[in-house]
Short mmCIF file of C-alpha atoms and ligand atoms in Angstrom, two decimals:
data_model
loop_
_atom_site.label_atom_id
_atom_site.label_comp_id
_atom_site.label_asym_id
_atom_site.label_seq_id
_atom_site.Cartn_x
_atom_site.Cartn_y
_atom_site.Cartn_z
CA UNK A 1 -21.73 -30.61 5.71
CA UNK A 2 -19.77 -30.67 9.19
CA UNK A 3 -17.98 -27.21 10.54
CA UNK A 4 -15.20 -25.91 9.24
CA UNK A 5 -11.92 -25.75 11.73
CA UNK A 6 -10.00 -23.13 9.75
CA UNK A 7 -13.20 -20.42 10.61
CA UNK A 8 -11.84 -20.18 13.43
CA UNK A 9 -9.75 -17.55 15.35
CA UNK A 10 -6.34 -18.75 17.48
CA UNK A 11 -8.73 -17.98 20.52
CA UNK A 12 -11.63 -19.45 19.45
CA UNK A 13 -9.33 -22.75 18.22
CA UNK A 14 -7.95 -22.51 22.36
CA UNK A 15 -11.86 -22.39 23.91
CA UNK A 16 -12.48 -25.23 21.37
CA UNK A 17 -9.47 -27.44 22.32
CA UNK A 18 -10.05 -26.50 25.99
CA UNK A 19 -13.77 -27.65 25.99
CA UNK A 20 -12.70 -30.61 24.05
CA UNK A 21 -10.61 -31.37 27.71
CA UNK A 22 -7.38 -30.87 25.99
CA UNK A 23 -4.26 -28.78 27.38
CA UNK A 24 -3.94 -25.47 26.03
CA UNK A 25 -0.86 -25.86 24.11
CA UNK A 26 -2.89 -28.68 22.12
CA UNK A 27 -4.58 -25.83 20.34
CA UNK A 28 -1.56 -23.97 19.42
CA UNK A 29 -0.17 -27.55 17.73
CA UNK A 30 -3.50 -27.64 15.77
CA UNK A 31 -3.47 -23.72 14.81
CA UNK A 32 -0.06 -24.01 13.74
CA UNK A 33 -0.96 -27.79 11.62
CA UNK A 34 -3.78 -26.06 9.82
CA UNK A 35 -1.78 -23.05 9.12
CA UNK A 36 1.11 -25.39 7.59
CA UNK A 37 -1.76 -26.27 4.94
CA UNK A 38 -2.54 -29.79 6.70
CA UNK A 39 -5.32 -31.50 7.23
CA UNK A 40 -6.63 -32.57 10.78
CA UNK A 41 -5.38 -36.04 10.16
CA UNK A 42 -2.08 -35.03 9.33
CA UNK A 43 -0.98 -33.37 12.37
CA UNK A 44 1.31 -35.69 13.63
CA UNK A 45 2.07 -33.46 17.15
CA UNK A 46 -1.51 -34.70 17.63
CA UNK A 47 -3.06 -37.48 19.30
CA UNK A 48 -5.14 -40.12 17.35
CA UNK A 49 -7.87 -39.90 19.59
CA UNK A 50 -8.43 -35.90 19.59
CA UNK A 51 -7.92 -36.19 15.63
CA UNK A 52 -10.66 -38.77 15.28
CA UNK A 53 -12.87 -36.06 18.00
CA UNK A 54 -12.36 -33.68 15.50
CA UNK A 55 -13.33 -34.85 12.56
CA UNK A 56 -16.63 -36.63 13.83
CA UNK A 57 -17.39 -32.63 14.23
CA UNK A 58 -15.01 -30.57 11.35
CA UNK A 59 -13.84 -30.80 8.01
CA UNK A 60 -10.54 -33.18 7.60
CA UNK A 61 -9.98 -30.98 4.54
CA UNK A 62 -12.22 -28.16 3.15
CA UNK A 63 -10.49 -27.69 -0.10
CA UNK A 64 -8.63 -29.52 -1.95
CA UNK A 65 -6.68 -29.22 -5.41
CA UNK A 66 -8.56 -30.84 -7.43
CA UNK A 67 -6.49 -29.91 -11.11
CA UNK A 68 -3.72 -27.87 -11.11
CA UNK A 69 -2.47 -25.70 -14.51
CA UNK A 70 0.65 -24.12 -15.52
CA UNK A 71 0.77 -21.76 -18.15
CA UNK A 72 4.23 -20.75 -20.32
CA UNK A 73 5.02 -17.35 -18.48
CA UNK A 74 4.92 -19.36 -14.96
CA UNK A 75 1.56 -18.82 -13.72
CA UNK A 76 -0.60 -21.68 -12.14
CA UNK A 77 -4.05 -21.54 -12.05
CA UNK A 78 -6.10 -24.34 -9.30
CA UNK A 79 -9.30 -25.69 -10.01
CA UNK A 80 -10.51 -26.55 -6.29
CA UNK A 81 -13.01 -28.73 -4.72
CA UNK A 82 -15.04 -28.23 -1.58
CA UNK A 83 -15.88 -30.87 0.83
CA UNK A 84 -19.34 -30.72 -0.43
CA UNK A 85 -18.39 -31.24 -4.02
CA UNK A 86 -18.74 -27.83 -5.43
CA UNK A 87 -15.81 -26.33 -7.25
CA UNK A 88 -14.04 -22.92 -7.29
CA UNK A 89 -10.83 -21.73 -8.79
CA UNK A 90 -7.69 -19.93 -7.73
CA UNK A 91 -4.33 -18.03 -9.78
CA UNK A 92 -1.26 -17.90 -8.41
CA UNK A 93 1.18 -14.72 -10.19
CA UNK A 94 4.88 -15.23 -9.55
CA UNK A 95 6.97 -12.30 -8.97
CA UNK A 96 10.14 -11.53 -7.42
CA UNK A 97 8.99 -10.41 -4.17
CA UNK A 98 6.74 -13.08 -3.55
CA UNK A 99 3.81 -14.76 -4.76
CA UNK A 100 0.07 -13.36 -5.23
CA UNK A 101 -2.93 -15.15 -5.03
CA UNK A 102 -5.74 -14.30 -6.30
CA UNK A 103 -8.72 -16.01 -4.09
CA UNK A 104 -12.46 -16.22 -4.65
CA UNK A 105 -15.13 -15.86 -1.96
CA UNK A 106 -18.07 -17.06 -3.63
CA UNK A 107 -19.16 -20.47 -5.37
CA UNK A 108 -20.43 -18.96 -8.66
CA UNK A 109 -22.08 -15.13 -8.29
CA UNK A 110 -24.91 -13.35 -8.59
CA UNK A 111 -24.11 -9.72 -9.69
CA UNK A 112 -24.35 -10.72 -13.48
CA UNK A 113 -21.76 -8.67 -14.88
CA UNK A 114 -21.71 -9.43 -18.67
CA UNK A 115 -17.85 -10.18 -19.48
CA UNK A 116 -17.86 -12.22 -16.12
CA UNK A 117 -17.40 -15.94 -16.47
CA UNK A 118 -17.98 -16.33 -12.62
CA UNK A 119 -21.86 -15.26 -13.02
CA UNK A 120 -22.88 -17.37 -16.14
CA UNK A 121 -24.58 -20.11 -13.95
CA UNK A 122 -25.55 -17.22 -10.95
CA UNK A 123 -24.63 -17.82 -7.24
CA UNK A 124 -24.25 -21.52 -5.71
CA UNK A 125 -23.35 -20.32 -2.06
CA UNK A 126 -21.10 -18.24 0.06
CA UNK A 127 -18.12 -19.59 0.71
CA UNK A 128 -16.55 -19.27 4.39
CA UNK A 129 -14.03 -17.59 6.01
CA UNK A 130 -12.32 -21.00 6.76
CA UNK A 131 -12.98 -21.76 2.77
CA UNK A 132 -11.27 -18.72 1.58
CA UNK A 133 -8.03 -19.33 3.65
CA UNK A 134 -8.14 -22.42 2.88
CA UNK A 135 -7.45 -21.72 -0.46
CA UNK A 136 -4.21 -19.72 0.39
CA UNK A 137 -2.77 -22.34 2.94
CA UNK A 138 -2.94 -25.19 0.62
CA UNK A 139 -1.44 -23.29 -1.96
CA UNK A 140 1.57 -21.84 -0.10
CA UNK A 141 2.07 -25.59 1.14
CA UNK A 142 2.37 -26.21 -1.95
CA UNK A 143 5.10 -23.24 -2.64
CA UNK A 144 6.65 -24.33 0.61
CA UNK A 145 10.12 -22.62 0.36
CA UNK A 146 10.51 -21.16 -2.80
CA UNK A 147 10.22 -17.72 -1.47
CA UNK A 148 13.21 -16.70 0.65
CA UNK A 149 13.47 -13.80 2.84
CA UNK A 150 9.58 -13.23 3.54
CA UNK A 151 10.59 -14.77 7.64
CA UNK A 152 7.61 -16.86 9.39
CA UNK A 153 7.62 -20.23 8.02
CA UNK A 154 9.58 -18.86 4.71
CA UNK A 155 6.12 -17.96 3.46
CA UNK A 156 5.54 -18.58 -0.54
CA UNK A 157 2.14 -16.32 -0.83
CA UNK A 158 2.96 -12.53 0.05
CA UNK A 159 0.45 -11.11 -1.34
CA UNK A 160 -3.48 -11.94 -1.58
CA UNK A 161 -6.21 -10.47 -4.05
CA UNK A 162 -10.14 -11.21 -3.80
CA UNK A 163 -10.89 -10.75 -7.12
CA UNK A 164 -11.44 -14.82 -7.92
CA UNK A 165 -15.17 -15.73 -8.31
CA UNK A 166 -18.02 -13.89 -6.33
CA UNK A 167 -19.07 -10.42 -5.29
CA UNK A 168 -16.59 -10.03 -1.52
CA UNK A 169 -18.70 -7.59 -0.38
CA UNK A 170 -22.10 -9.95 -1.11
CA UNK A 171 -20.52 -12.32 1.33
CA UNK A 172 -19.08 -9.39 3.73
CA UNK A 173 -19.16 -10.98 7.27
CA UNK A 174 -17.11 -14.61 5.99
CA UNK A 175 -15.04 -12.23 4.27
CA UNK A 176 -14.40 -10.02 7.08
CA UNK A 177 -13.63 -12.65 9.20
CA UNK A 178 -10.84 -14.29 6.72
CA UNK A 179 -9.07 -10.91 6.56
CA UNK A 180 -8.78 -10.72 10.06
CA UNK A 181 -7.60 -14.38 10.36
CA UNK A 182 -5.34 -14.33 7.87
CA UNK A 183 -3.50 -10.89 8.90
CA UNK A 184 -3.14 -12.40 12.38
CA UNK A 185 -0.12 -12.75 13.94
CA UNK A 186 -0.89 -16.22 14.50
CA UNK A 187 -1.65 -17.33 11.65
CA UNK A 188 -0.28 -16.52 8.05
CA UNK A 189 0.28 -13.09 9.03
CA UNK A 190 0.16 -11.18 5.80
CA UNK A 191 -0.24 -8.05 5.85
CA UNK A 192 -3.48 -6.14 5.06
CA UNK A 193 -0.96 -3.56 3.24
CA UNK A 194 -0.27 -6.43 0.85
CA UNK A 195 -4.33 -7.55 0.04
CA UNK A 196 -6.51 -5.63 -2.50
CA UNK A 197 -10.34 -5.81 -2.35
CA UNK A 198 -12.16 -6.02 -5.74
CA UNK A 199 -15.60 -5.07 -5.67
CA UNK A 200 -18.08 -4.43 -8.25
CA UNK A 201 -18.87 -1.42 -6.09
CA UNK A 202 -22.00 -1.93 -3.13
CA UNK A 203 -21.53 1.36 -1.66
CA UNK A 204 -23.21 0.70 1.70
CA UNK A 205 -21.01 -2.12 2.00
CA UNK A 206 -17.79 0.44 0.98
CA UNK A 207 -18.64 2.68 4.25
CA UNK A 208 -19.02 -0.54 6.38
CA UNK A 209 -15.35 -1.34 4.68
CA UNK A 210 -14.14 1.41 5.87
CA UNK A 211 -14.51 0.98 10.28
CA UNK A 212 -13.30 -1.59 9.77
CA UNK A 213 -9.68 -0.76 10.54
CA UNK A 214 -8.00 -3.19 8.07
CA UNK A 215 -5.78 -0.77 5.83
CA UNK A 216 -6.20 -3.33 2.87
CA UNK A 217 -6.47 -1.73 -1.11
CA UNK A 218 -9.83 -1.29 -1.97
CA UNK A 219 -10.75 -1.87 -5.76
CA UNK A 220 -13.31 -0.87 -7.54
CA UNK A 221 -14.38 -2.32 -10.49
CA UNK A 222 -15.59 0.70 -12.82
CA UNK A 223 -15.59 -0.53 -16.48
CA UNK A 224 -17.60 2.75 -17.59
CA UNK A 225 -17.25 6.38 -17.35
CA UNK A 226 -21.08 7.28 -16.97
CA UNK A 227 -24.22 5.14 -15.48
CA UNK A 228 -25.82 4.24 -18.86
CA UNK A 229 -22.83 2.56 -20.70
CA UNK A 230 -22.03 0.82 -17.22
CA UNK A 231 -25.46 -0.55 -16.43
CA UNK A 232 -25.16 -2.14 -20.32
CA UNK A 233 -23.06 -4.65 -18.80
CA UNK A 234 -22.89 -4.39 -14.94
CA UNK A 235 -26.27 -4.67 -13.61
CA UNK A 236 -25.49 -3.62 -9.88
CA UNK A 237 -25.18 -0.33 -11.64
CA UNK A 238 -28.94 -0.11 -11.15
CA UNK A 239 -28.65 0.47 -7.78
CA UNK A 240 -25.34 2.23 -7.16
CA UNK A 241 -24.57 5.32 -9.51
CA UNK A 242 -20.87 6.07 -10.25
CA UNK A 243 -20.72 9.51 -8.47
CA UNK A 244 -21.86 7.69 -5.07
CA UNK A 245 -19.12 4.92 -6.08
CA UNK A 246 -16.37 7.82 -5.81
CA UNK A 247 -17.96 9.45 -2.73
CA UNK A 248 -17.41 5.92 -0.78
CA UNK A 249 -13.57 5.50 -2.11
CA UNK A 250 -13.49 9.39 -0.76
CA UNK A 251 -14.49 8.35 2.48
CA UNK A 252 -12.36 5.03 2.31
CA UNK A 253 -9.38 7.48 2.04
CA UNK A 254 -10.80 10.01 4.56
CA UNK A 255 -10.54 6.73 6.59
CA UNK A 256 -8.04 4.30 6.21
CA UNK A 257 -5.38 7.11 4.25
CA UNK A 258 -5.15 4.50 1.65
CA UNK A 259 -5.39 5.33 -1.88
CA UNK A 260 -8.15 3.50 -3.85
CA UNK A 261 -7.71 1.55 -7.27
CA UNK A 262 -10.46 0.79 -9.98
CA UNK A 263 -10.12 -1.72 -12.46
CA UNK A 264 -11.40 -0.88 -15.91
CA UNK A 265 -11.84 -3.79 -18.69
CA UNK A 266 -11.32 -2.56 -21.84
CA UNK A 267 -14.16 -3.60 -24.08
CA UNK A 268 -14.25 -2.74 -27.92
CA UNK A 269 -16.84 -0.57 -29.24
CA UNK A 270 -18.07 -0.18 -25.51
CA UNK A 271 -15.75 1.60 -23.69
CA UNK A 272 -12.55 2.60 -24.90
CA UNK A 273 -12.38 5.00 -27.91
CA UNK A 274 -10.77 8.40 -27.03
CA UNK A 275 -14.03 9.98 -25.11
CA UNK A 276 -14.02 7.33 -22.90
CA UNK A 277 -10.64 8.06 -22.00
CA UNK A 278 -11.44 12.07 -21.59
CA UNK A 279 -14.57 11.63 -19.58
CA UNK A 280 -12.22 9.00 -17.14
CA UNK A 281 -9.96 11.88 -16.67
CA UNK A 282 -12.45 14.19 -15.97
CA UNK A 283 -13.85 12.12 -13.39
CA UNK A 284 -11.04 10.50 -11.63
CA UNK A 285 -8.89 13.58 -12.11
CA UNK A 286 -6.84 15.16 -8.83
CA UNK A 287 -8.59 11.71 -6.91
CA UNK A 288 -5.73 9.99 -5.06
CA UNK A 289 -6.05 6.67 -6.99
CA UNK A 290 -4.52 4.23 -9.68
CA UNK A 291 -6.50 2.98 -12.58
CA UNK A 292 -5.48 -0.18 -14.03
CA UNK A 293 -6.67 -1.18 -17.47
CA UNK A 294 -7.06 -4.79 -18.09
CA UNK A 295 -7.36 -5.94 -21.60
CA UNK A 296 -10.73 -8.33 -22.42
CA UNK A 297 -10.58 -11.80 -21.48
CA UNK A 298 -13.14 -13.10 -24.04
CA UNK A 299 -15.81 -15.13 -22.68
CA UNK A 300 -16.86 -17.98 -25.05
CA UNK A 301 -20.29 -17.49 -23.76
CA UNK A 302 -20.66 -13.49 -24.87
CA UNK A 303 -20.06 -11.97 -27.80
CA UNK A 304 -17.95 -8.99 -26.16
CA UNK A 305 -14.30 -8.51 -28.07
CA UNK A 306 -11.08 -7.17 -26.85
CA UNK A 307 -9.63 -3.85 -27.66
CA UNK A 308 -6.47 -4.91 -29.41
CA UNK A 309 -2.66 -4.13 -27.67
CA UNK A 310 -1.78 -1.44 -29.43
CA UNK A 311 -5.25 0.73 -28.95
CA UNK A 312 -4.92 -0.41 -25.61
CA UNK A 313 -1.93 1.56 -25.28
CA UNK A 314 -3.07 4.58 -26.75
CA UNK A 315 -5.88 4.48 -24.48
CA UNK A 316 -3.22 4.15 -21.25
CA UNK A 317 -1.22 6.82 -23.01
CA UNK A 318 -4.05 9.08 -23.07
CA UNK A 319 -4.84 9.15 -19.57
CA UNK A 320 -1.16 9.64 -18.17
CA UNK A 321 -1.12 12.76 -21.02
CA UNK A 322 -4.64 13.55 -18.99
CA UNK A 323 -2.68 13.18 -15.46
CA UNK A 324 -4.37 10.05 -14.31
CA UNK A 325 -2.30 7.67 -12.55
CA UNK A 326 -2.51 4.41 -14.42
CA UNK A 327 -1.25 1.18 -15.75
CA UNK A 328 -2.24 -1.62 -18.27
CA UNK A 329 -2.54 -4.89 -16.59
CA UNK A 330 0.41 -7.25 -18.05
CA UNK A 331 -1.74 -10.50 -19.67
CA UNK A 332 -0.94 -13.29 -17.77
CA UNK A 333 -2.20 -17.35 -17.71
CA UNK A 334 -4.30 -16.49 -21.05
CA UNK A 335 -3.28 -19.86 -22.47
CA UNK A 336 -4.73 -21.51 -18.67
CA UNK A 337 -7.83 -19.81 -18.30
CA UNK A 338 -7.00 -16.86 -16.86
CA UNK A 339 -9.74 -14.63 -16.27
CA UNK A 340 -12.71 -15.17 -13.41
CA UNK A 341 -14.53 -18.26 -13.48
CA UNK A 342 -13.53 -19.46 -17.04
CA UNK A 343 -11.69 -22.75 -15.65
CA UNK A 344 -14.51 -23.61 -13.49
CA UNK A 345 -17.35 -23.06 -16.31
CA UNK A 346 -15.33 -24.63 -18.70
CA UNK A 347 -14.16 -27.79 -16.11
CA UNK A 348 -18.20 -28.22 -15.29
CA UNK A 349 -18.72 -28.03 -19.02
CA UNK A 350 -16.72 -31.19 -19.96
CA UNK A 351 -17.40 -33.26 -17.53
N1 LIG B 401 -16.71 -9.20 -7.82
C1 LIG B 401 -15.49 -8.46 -7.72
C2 LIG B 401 -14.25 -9.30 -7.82
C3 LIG B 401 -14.16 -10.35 -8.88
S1 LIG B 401 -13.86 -9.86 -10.53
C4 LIG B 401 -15.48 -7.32 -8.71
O1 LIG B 401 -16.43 -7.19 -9.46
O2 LIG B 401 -14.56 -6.52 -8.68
C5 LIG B 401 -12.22 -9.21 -10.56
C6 LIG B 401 -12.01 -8.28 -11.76
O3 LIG B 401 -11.91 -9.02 -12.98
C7 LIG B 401 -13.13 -7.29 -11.95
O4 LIG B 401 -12.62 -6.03 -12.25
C8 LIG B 401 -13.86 -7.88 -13.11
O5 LIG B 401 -14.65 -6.90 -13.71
C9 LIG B 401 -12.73 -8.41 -13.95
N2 LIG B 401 -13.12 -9.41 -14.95
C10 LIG B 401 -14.02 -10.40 -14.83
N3 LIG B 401 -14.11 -11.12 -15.96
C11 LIG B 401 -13.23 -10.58 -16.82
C12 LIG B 401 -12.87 -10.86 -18.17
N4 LIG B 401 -13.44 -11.85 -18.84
N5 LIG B 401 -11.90 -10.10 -18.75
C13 LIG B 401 -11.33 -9.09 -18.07
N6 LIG B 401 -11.64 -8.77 -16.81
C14 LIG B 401 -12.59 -9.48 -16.18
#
């Protein structure tokens, strides 16, 4: 596989254009080309001949959009391909504000979590950090315009989360290194403020999170309320216990003064009846975080069910009674393939 132009920085893209003999401003023409969502060969500011240097070294295209979906309430959902044939996949939400895209960082994933589509056929490879933006420039090329008021290049894709396939934090560096490309002022510019962080919660990883000085929302994914119901279906709950979970989203805050989120999947018979929801409270009481329930997304492939709407409810209703800070996750792209690596496992599947 050759290199990948989009890992790059804007000063790493100047040394490279500059060692390549090129003027200077070549490499701002190239930055701003790639950032556009084009590939090397369609940057027309360019010459023919650097263009053809290029690509004897780098990537014409990383990623491409291989299928694209629309489901009924306006969500799209990309199946993607990689230059070296492998596939991932991609959501875009539309709201008023703007657009949020929800990116993965791994091919596949090997944390095993049992409701997780992603996992079923374990980790391919790690994705770079020019593959993960890759996936976000393409797709707000593709939104070109549709998003007023939002300034720089009337931006489509406001807001980013990493909760697509893969474990971010198994792939830390690459994903460092996106987030601080694509909050640059150079390049797409969104703002860290506007990214959330999913993680199925590798505390060491968490502290490292935290020097980093990117005030992005951490997420945590906590699906249980004590170590023996998670570790039935999230096996990284072997090595990280819940109470060391909550002293790394302590220091996150300590840090970065951002309030931390966890995600919690509500699974029938597992999870969710009403001393579930009283051991939450007890445990996430007085914290300075949101909790947002998300409702099953069945997975052909296990035999874990959905709570049904209405108990889901209760359940949210029960832990605002118990002070808790929380929200059930509005169901969106169900009818597309929605949830984490189903389009991908089903694509691979069928053909
Ligand atoms: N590896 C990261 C990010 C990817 S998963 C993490 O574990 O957080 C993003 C979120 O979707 C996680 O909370 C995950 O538990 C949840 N999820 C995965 N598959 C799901 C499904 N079938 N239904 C509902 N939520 C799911």
């Amino acid at each position: 596989m050759k290199k990948i132009l989009q890992d790059l920085s804007y000063a790493e893209t100047e040394s490279l254009v500059l060692a390549l003999g090129e003027k200077k401003f070549r490499a701002k023409q190239l930055f701003e080309g790639l950032t556009q969502g084009k590939a090397i060969t369609e940057i027309t500011s360019l010459s023919k001949d650097l263009k053809a240097k290029l690509c004897e070294e780098y990537e014409d295209a990383p990623v491409r959009i291989k299928e694209r979906y629309f489901s009924s309430d306006g969500t799209e959902k990309y199946l993607f391909e990689l230059a070296d044939g492998n596939l991932i996949e991609g959501v875009l939400m539309k709201y008023k504000y703007g657009y949020t895209q929800c990116i993965s960082t791994q091919v596949g994933c090997r944390m095993g979590c049992k409701f997780c589509a992603s996992t079923l056929g374990g980790l391919i490879r790690n994705l770079t950090a020019g593959e993960i933006l890759s996936q976000v420039l393409v797709v707000n090329a593709l939104h070109k315009g549709e998003v007023s008021g939002q300034g720089k290049e009337a931006r489509a894709v406001t807001n980013l989360v990493l909760m697509g396939s893969g474990e971010p934090l198994d792939n830390y560096d690459e994903t460092i290194k996106f987030l601080r490309n694509v909050t640059s002022e150079n390049g797409l510019c969104i703002s860290a403020r506007n990214i959330s962080l999913s993680t199925c919660g590798i505390v060491p990883k968490m502290y490292k999170l935290a020097e980093e000085g990117i005030p992005l929302n951490l997420t945590v994914s906590l699906h249980a309320t004590d170590d023996e119901t998670r570790v039935r279906t999230m096996p990284v709950a072997k090595a990280y216990k819940i109470d060391e979970i909550l002293k790394a989203c302590e220091y996150y805050f300590e840090k970065t003064g951002r309030r931390y989120y966890f995600e919690y999947t509500l699974i029938a018979g597992e999870n969710c009846d009403e001393a579930h929801a009283d051991a939450l409270i007890k445990l996430l009481k007085g914290k300075p975080c949101h909790v947002n329930l998300i409702r099953l997304n069945e997975v052909k492939e296990r035999d874990l069910k959905a709570l049904g709407e209405k108990e889901a409810y209760r359940f949210l209703g029960r832990l605002e009674k118990g002070g808790l800070s929380a929200t059930l996750r509005r169901q969106i792209g169900v009818d597309i393939g929605g949830a984490c690596g189903q389009l991908r496992a089903g694509y691979l599947e069928n053909n």
